[in-house]
CSV table of C-alpha atoms in Angstrom, one decimal:
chain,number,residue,atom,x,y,z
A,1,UNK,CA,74.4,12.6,46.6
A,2,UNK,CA,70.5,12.9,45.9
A,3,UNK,CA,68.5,10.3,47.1
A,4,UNK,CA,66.3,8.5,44.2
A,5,UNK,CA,64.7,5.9,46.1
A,6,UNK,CA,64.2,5.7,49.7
A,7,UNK,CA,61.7,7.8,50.4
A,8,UNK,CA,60.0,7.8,46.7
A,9,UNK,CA,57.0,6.0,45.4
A,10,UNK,CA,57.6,4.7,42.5
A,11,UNK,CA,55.4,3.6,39.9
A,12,UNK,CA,55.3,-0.5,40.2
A,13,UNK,CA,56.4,-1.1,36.3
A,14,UNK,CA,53.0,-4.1,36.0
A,15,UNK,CA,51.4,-2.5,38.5
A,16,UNK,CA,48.5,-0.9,36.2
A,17,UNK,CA,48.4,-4.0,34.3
A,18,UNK,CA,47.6,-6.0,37.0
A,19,UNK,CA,44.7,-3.6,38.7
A,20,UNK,CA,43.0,-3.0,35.5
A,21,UNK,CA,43.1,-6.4,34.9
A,22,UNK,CA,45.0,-6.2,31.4
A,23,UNK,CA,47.8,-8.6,32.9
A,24,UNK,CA,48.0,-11.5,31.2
A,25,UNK,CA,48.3,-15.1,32.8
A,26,UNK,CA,48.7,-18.4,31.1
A,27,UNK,CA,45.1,-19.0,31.9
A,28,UNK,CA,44.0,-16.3,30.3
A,29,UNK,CA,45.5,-17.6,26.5
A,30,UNK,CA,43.3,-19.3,24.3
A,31,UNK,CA,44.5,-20.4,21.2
A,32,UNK,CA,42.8,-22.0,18.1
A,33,UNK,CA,42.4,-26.0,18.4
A,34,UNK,CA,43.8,-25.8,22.4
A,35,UNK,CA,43.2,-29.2,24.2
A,36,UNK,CA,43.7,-29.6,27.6
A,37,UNK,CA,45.6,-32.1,29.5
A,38,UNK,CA,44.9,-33.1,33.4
A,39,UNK,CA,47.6,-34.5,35.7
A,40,UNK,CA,46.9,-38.4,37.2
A,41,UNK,CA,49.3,-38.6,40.5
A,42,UNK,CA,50.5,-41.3,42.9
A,43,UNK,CA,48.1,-41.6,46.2
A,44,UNK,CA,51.1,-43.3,48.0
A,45,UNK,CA,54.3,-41.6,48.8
A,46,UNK,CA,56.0,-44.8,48.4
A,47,UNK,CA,55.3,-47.9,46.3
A,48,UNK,CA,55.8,-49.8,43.4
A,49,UNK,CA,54.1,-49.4,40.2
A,50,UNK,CA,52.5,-53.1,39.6
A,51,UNK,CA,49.7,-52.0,37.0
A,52,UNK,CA,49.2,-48.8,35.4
A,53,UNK,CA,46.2,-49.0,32.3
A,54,UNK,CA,45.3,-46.1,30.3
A,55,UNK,CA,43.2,-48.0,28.1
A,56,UNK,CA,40.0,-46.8,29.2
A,57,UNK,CA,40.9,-43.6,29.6
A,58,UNK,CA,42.0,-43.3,26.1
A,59,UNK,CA,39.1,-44.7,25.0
A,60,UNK,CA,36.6,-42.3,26.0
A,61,UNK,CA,35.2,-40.3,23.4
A,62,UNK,CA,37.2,-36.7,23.2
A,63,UNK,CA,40.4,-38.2,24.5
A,64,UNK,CA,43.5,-37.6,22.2
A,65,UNK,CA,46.4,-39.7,24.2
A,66,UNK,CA,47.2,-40.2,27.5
A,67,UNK,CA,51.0,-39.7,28.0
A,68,UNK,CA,53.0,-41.6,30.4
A,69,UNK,CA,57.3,-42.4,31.2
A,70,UNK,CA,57.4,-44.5,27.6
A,71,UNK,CA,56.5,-41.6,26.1
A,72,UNK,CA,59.1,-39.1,27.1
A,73,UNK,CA,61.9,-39.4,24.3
A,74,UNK,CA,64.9,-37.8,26.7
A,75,UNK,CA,65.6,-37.6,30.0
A,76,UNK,CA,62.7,-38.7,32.2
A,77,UNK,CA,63.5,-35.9,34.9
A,78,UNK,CA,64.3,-32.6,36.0
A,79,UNK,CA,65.8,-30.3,38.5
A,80,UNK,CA,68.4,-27.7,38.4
A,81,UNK,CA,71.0,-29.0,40.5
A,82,UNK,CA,69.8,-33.0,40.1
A,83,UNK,CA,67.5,-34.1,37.6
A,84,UNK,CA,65.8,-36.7,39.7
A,85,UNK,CA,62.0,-35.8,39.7
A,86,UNK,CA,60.5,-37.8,37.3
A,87,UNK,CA,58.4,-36.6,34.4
A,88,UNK,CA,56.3,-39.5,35.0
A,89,UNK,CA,56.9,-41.9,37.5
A,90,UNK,CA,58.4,-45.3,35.9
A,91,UNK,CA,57.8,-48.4,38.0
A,92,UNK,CA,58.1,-46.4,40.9
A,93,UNK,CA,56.7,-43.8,43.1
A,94,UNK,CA,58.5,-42.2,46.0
A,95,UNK,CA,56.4,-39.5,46.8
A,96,UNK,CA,52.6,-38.2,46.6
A,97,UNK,CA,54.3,-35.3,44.3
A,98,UNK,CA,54.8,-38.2,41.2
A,99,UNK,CA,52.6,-37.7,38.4
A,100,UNK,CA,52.1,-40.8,37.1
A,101,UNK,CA,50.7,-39.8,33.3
A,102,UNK,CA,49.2,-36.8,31.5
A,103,UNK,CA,45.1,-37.4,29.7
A,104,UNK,CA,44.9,-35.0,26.7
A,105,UNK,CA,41.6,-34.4,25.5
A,106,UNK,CA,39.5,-31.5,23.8
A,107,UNK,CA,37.7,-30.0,26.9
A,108,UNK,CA,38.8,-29.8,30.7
A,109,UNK,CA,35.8,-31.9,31.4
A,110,UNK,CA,37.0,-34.9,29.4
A,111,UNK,CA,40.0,-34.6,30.4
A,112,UNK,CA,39.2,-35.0,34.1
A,113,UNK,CA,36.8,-37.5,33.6
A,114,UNK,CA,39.0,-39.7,31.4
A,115,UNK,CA,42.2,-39.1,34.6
A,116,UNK,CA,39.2,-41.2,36.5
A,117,UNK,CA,39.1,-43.9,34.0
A,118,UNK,CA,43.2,-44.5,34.9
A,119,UNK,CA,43.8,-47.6,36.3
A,120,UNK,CA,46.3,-47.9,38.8
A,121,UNK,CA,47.6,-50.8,41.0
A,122,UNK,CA,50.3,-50.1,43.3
A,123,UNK,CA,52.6,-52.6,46.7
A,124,UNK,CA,53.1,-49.9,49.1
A,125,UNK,CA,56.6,-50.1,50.2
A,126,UNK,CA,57.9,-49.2,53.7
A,127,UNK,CA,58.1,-45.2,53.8
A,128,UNK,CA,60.0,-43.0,56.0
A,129,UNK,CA,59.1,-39.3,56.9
A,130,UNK,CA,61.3,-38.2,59.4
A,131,UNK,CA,64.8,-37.1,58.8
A,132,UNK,CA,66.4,-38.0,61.8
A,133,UNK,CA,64.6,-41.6,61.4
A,134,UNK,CA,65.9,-41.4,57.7
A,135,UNK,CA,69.4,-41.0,58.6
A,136,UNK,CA,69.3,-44.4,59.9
A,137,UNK,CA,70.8,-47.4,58.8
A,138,UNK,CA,67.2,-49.3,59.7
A,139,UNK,CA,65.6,-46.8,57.7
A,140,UNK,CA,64.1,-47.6,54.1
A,141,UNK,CA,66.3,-46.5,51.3
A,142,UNK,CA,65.5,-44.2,48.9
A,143,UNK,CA,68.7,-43.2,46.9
A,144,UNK,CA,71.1,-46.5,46.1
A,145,UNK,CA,73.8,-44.1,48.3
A,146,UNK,CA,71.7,-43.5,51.4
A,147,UNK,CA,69.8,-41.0,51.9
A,148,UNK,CA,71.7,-38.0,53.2
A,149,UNK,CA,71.8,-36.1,50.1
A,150,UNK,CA,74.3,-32.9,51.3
A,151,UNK,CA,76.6,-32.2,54.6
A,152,UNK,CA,78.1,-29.7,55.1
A,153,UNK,CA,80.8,-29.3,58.1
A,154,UNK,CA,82.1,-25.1,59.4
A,155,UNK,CA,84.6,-25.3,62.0
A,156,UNK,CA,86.3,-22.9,63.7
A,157,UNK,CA,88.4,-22.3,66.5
A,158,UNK,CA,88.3,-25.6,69.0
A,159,UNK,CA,84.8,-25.9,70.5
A,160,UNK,CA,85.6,-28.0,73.1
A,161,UNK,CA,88.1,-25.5,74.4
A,162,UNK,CA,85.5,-22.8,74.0
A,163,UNK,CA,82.6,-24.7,76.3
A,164,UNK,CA,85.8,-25.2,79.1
A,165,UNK,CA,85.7,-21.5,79.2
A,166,UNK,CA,81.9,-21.0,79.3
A,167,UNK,CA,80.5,-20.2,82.5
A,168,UNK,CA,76.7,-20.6,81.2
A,169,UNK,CA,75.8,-23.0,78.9
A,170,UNK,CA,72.3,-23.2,76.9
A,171,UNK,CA,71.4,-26.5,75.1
A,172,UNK,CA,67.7,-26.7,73.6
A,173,UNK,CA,66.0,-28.5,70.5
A,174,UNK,CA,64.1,-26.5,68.1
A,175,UNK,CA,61.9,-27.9,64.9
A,176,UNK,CA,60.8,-25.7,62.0
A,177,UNK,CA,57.5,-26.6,59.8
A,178,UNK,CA,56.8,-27.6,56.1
A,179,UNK,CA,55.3,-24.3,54.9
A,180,UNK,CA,54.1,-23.7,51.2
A,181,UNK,CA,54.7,-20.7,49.3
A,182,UNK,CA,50.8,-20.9,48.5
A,183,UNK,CA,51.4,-18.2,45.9
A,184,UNK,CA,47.8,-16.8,44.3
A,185,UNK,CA,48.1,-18.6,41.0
A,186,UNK,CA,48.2,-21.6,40.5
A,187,UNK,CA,50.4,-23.2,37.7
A,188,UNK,CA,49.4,-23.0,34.3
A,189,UNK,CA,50.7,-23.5,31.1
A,190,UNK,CA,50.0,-23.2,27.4
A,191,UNK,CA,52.3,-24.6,24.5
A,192,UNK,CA,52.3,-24.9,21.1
A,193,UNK,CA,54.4,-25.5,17.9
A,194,UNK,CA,55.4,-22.8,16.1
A,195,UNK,CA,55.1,-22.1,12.3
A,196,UNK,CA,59.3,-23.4,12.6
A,197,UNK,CA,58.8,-26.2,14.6
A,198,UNK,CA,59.8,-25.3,17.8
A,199,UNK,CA,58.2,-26.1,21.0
A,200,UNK,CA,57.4,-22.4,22.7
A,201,UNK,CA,55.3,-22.3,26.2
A,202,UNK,CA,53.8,-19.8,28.0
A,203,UNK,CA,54.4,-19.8,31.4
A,204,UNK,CA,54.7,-18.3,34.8
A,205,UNK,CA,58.5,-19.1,35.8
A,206,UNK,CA,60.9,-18.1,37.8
A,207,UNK,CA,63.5,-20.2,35.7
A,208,UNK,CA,62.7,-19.2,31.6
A,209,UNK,CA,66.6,-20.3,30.8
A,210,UNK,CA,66.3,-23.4,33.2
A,211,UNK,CA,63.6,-24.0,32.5
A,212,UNK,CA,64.4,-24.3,28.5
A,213,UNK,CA,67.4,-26.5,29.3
A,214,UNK,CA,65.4,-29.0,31.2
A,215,UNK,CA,62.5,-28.8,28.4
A,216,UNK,CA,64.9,-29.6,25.9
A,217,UNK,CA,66.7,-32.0,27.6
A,218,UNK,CA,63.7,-34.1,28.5
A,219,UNK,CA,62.0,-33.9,25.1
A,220,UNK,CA,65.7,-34.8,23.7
A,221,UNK,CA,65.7,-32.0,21.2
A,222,UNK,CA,68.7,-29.2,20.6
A,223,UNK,CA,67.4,-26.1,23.4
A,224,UNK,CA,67.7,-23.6,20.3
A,225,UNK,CA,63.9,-25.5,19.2
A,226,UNK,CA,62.8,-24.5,22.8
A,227,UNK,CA,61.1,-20.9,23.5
A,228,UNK,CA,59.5,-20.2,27.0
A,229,UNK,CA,57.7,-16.8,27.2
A,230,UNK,CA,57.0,-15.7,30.7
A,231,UNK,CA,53.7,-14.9,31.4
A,232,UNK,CA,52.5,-12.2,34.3
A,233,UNK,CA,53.7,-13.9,37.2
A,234,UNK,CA,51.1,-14.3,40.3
A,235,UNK,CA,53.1,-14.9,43.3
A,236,UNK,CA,56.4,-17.2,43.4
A,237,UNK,CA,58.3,-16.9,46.4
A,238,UNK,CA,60.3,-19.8,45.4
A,239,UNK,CA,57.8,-22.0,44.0
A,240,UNK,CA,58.1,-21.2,40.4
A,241,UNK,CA,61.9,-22.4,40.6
A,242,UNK,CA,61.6,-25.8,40.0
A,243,UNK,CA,59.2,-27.1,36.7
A,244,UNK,CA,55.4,-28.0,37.4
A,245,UNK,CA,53.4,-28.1,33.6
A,246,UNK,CA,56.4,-27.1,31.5
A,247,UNK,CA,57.7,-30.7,30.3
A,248,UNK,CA,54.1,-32.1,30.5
A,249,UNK,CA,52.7,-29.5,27.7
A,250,UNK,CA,55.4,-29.1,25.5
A,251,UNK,CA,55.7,-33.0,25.3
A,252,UNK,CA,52.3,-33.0,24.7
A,253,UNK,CA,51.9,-30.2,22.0
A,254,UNK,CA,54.9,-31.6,20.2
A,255,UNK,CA,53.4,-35.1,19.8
A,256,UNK,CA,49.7,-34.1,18.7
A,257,UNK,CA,50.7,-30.8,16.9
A,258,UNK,CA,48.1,-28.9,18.8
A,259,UNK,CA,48.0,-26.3,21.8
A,260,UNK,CA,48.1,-27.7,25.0
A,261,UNK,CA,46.7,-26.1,28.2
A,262,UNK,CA,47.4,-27.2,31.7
A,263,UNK,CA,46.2,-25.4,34.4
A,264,UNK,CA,46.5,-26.5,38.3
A,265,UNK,CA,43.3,-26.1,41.1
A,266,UNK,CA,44.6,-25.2,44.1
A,267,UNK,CA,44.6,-29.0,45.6
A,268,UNK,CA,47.0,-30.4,42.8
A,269,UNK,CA,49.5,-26.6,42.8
A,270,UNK,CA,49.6,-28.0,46.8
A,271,UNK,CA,51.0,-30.8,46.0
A,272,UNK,CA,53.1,-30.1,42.5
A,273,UNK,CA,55.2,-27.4,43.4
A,274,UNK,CA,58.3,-27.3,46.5
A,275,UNK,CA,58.1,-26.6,50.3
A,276,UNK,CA,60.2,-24.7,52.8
A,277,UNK,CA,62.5,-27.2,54.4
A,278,UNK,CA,61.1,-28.1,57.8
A,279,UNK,CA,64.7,-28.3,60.1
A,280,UNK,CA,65.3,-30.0,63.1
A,281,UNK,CA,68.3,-27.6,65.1
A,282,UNK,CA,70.2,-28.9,68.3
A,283,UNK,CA,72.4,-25.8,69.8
A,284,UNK,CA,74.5,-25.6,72.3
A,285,UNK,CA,76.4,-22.6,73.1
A,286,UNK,CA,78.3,-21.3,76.0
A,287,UNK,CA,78.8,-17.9,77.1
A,288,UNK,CA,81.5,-16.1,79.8
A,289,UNK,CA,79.1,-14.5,83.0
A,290,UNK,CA,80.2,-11.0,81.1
A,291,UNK,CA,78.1,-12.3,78.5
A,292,UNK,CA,80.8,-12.6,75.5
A,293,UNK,CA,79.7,-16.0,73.8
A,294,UNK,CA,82.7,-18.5,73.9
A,295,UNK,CA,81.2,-21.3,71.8
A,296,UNK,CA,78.6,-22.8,69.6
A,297,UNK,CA,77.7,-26.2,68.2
A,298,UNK,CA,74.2,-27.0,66.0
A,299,UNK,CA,73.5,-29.6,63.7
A,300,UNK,CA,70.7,-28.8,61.7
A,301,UNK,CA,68.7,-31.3,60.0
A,302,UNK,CA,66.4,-30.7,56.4
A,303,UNK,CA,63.7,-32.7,54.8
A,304,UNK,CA,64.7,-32.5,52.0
A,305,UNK,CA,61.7,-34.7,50.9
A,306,UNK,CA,61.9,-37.1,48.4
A,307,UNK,CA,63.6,-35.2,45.7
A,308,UNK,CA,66.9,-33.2,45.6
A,309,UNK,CA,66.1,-29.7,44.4
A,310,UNK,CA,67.8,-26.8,45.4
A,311,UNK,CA,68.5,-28.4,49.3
A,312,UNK,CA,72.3,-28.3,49.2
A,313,UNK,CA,72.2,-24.9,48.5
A,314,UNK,CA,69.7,-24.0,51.0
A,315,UNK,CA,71.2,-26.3,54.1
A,316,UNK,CA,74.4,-24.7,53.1
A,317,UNK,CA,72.9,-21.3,53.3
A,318,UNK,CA,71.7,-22.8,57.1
A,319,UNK,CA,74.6,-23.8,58.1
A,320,UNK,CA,76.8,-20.5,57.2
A,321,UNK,CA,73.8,-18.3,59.5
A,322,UNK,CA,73.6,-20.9,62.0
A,323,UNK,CA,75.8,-18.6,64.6
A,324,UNK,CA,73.6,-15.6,63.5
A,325,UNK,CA,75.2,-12.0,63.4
A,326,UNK,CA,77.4,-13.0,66.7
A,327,UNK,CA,81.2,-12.9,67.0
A,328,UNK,CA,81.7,-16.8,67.8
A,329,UNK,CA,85.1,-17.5,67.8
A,330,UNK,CA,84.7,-21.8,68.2
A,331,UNK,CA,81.9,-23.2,66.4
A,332,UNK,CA,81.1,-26.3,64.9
A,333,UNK,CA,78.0,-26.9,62.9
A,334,UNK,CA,76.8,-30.1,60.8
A,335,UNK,CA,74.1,-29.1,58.3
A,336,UNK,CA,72.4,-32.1,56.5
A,337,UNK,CA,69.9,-32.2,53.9
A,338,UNK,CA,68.2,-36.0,53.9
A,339,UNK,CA,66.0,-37.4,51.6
A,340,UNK,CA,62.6,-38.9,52.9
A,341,UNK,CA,58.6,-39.7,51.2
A,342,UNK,CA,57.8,-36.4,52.0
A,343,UNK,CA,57.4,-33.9,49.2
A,344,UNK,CA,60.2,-32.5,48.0
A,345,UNK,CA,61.2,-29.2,49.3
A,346,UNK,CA,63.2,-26.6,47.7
A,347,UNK,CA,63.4,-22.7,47.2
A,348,UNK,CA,61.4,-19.9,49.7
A,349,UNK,CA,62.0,-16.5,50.8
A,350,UNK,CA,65.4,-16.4,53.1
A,351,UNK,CA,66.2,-19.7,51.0
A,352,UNK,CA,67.7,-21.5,54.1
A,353,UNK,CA,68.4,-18.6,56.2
A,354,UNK,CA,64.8,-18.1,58.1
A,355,UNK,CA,64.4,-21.1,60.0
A,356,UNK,CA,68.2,-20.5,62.1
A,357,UNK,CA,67.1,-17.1,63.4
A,358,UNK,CA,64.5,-19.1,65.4
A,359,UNK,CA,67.0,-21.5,67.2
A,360,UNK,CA,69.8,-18.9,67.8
A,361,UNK,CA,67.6,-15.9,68.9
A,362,UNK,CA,65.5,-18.2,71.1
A,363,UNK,CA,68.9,-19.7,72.5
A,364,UNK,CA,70.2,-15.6,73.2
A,365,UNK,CA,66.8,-15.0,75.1
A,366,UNK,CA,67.8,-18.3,77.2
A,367,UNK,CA,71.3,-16.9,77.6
A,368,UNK,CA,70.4,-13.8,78.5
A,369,UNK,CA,67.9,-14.9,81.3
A,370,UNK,CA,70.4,-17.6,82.6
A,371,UNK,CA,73.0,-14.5,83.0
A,372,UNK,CA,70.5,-11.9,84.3
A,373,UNK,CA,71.4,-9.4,81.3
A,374,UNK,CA,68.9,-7.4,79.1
A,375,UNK,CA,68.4,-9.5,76.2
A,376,UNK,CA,69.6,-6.3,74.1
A,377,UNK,CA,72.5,-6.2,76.2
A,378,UNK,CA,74.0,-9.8,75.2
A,379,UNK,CA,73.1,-9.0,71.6
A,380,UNK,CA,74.9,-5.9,71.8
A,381,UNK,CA,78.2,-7.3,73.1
A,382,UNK,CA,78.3,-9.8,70.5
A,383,UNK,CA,76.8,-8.5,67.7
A,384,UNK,CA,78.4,-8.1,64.3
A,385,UNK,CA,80.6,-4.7,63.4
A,386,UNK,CA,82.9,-3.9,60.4
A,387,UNK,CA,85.9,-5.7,61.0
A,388,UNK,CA,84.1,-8.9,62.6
A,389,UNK,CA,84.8,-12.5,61.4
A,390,UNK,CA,81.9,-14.7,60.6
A,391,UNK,CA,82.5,-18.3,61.5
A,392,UNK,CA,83.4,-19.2,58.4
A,393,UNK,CA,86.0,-16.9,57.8
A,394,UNK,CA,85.0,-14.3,56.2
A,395,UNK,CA,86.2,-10.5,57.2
A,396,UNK,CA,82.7,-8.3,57.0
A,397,UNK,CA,84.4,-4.9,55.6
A,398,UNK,CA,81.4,-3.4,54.8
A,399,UNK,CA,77.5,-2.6,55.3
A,400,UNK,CA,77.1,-3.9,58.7
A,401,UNK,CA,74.7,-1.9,60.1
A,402,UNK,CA,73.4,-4.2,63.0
A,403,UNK,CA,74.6,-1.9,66.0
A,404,UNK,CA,73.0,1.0,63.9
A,405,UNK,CA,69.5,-1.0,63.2
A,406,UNK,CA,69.6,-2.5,67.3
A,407,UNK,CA,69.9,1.7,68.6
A,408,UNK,CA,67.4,2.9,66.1
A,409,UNK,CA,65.1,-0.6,67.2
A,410,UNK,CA,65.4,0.1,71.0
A,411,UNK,CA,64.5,3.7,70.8
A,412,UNK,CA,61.1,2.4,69.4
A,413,UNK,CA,61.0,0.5,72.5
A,414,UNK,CA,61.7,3.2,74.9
A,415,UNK,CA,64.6,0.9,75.8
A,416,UNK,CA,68.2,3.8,77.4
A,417,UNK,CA,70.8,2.4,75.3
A,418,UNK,CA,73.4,4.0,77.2
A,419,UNK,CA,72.1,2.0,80.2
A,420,UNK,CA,72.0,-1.4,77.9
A,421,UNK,CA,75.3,-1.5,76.3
């Protein structure tokens, strides 16, 4: 069969747009009678909302409205899986991500010099940004139910029988970092009102068909009077998945009947948009002096920061590669996403699956020096082949290429395979 695209160099389909600079971004639109609207956001992670005074604000000279939670005629919130961050924060804030209310005025200028002029009074309230400390019963609460937000239990086999039979074990603690996406752009946004009445934005998204749900569900009209028009896209990783300007600007542009731009500096796009989930991983796994691993047991901790977003799906994608590509055949593994006053974290590359590798390759290094084997040795006997059974169950009858990929790596290496195996 002819090969069409390993090995080729295709053309990049925006790839000319973007060098010649012809790509357009939601910056670059400018549309007649645009206003511009600037973000006001909560400097506590955790408090109550005792005063919060516009008046000023909306008083200075160029400033149209400033928007805030009484103002959003639908749901005040969004997320995919959990529509729980707010639109604007309502009496409460729970994390430094909240945006408290929207100033719309003719020129960016105004409008960040009226956001000044917003008057806000808040009673911190005890915060929590640990996990672990979250998971406590001391802890403050944050969700009426606690604030372990997803577990997830895989068992297999009988773990305690599988450490009997170990005649090496490894135990070790690992911890895995907050980490932004820090795409190149930052969020922007224009919308407007089209000659039908429907609300259309123009946007850099990862989400247009989410993100039209949750537009339309917020602004409480049907989703058919909803149009989002992706823009060029700089950089996303995962970012773009959950909403940043979207509700803000087409709430805005519906009310005053004008375009609305919104367009994030690089301070406030730090602190809009989701993290990677930092993970705290305890393993413990036991191995025969052969080097044939018997058993495994991790829990695996997420912040899943003060809002839910995608974290079920990513501590769930944790805990099913929290053995790695090993044959395991007892393993138990406890995967908890918990909710704290950090910000909320959500989608990035790997989506759950990069910060195991860490805990589980460090832990086969540890192994491997314990047992005096070549660390490609104790990879090799356990690695994954077609036939193997993850520890979830699932028969891999196809495209397993590991012992292929580990050959073709330790040749690079100058590593005898033959010797290694």
């Amino acid at each position: 069969m002819e090969e069409r695209v390993v090995g080729q160099s295709p053309w990049r389909i925006d790839g000319i747009a973007k060098v010649s600079g012809r790509a357009v971004f939601p910056q670059d639109i400018y549309l007649p009678g645009m206003v511009y609207g600037k973000t006001v956001r909560s400097k506590y992670p955790h408090a109550r909302i005792t005063k919060l005074d516009v008046s000023k604000a909306e008083a200075l000279p160029g400033v149209l409205k400033v928007f805030t939670a009484k103002d959003v005629p639908g749901h005040n919130g969004h997320g995919v899986l959990h529509p729980d961050i707010p639109v604007f924060a309502d009496g409460k804030v729970t994390s430094i991500n909240d945006a408290l209310c929207l100033v719309v005025a003719k020129t960016q200028d105004i409008a960040e010099e009226a956001a000044l002029l917003v008057e806000v009074e808040y009673e911190e309230l005890p915060a929590v940004f640990d996990p672990r400390e979250a998971m406590k019963e001391t802890a403050p609460k944050l969700r009426e139910n606690g604030n372990i937000a997803y577990h997830l239990k895989i068992r297999k086999g009988d773990v305690e029988k599988g450490f009997a039979q170990a005649e090496v074990i490894v135990e070790e603690s690992f911890k895995t970092s907050m980490v932004d996406q820090a795409f190149l752009q930052p969020e922007a946004g224009v919308a407007t009102v089209d000659e039908r009445g429907h609300v259309v934005i123009y946007v850099a998204t990862q989400y247009p068909h989410w993100d039209r749900t949750e537009i339309a569900r917020a602004l409480g009209i049907p989703q058919n009077r909803v149009r989002v028009v992706t823009t060029a896209v700089g950089g996303a990783f995962g970012g773009r998945e959950d909403m940043t300007v979207q509700i803000h600007a087409c709430l805005a542009a519906m009310v005053l009947k004008r375009p609305v731009k919104i367009v994030y500096d690089r301070s406030e796009s730090f602190k809009a948009h989701s993290k990677r989930h930092p993970m705290y991983m305890d393993y413990k796994v036991g191995a025969t002096r052969d080097g044939k691993l018997v058993a495994l047991e991790a829990t695996i901790i997420g912040d899943a920061g003060a809002y839910l977003s995608w974290s079920p799906n990513i501590l769930r994608k944790a805990a099913v590669h929290a053995t790695g590509p090993y044959v395991i055949h007892n393993v138990k593994v406890d995967s908890y996403a918990v909710h704290t006053n950090n910000p909320f974290t959500g989608a990035m590359r790997g989506f759950g699956a990069a910060q195991p590798p860490m805990a589980y390759e460090a832990i086969m290094d540890m192994l491997a020096e314990k047992l005096k084997l070549h660390p490609f040795t104790l990879r090799w006997r356990n690695a994954f082949e077609r036939g193997s059974e993850t520890a979830t169950g699932q028969i891999l009858d196809m495209s397993v290429g590991l012992k292929e990929t580990m050959i073709e790596a330790a040749k690079h290496f100058g590593w005898n395979v033959a010797e290694l195996k």
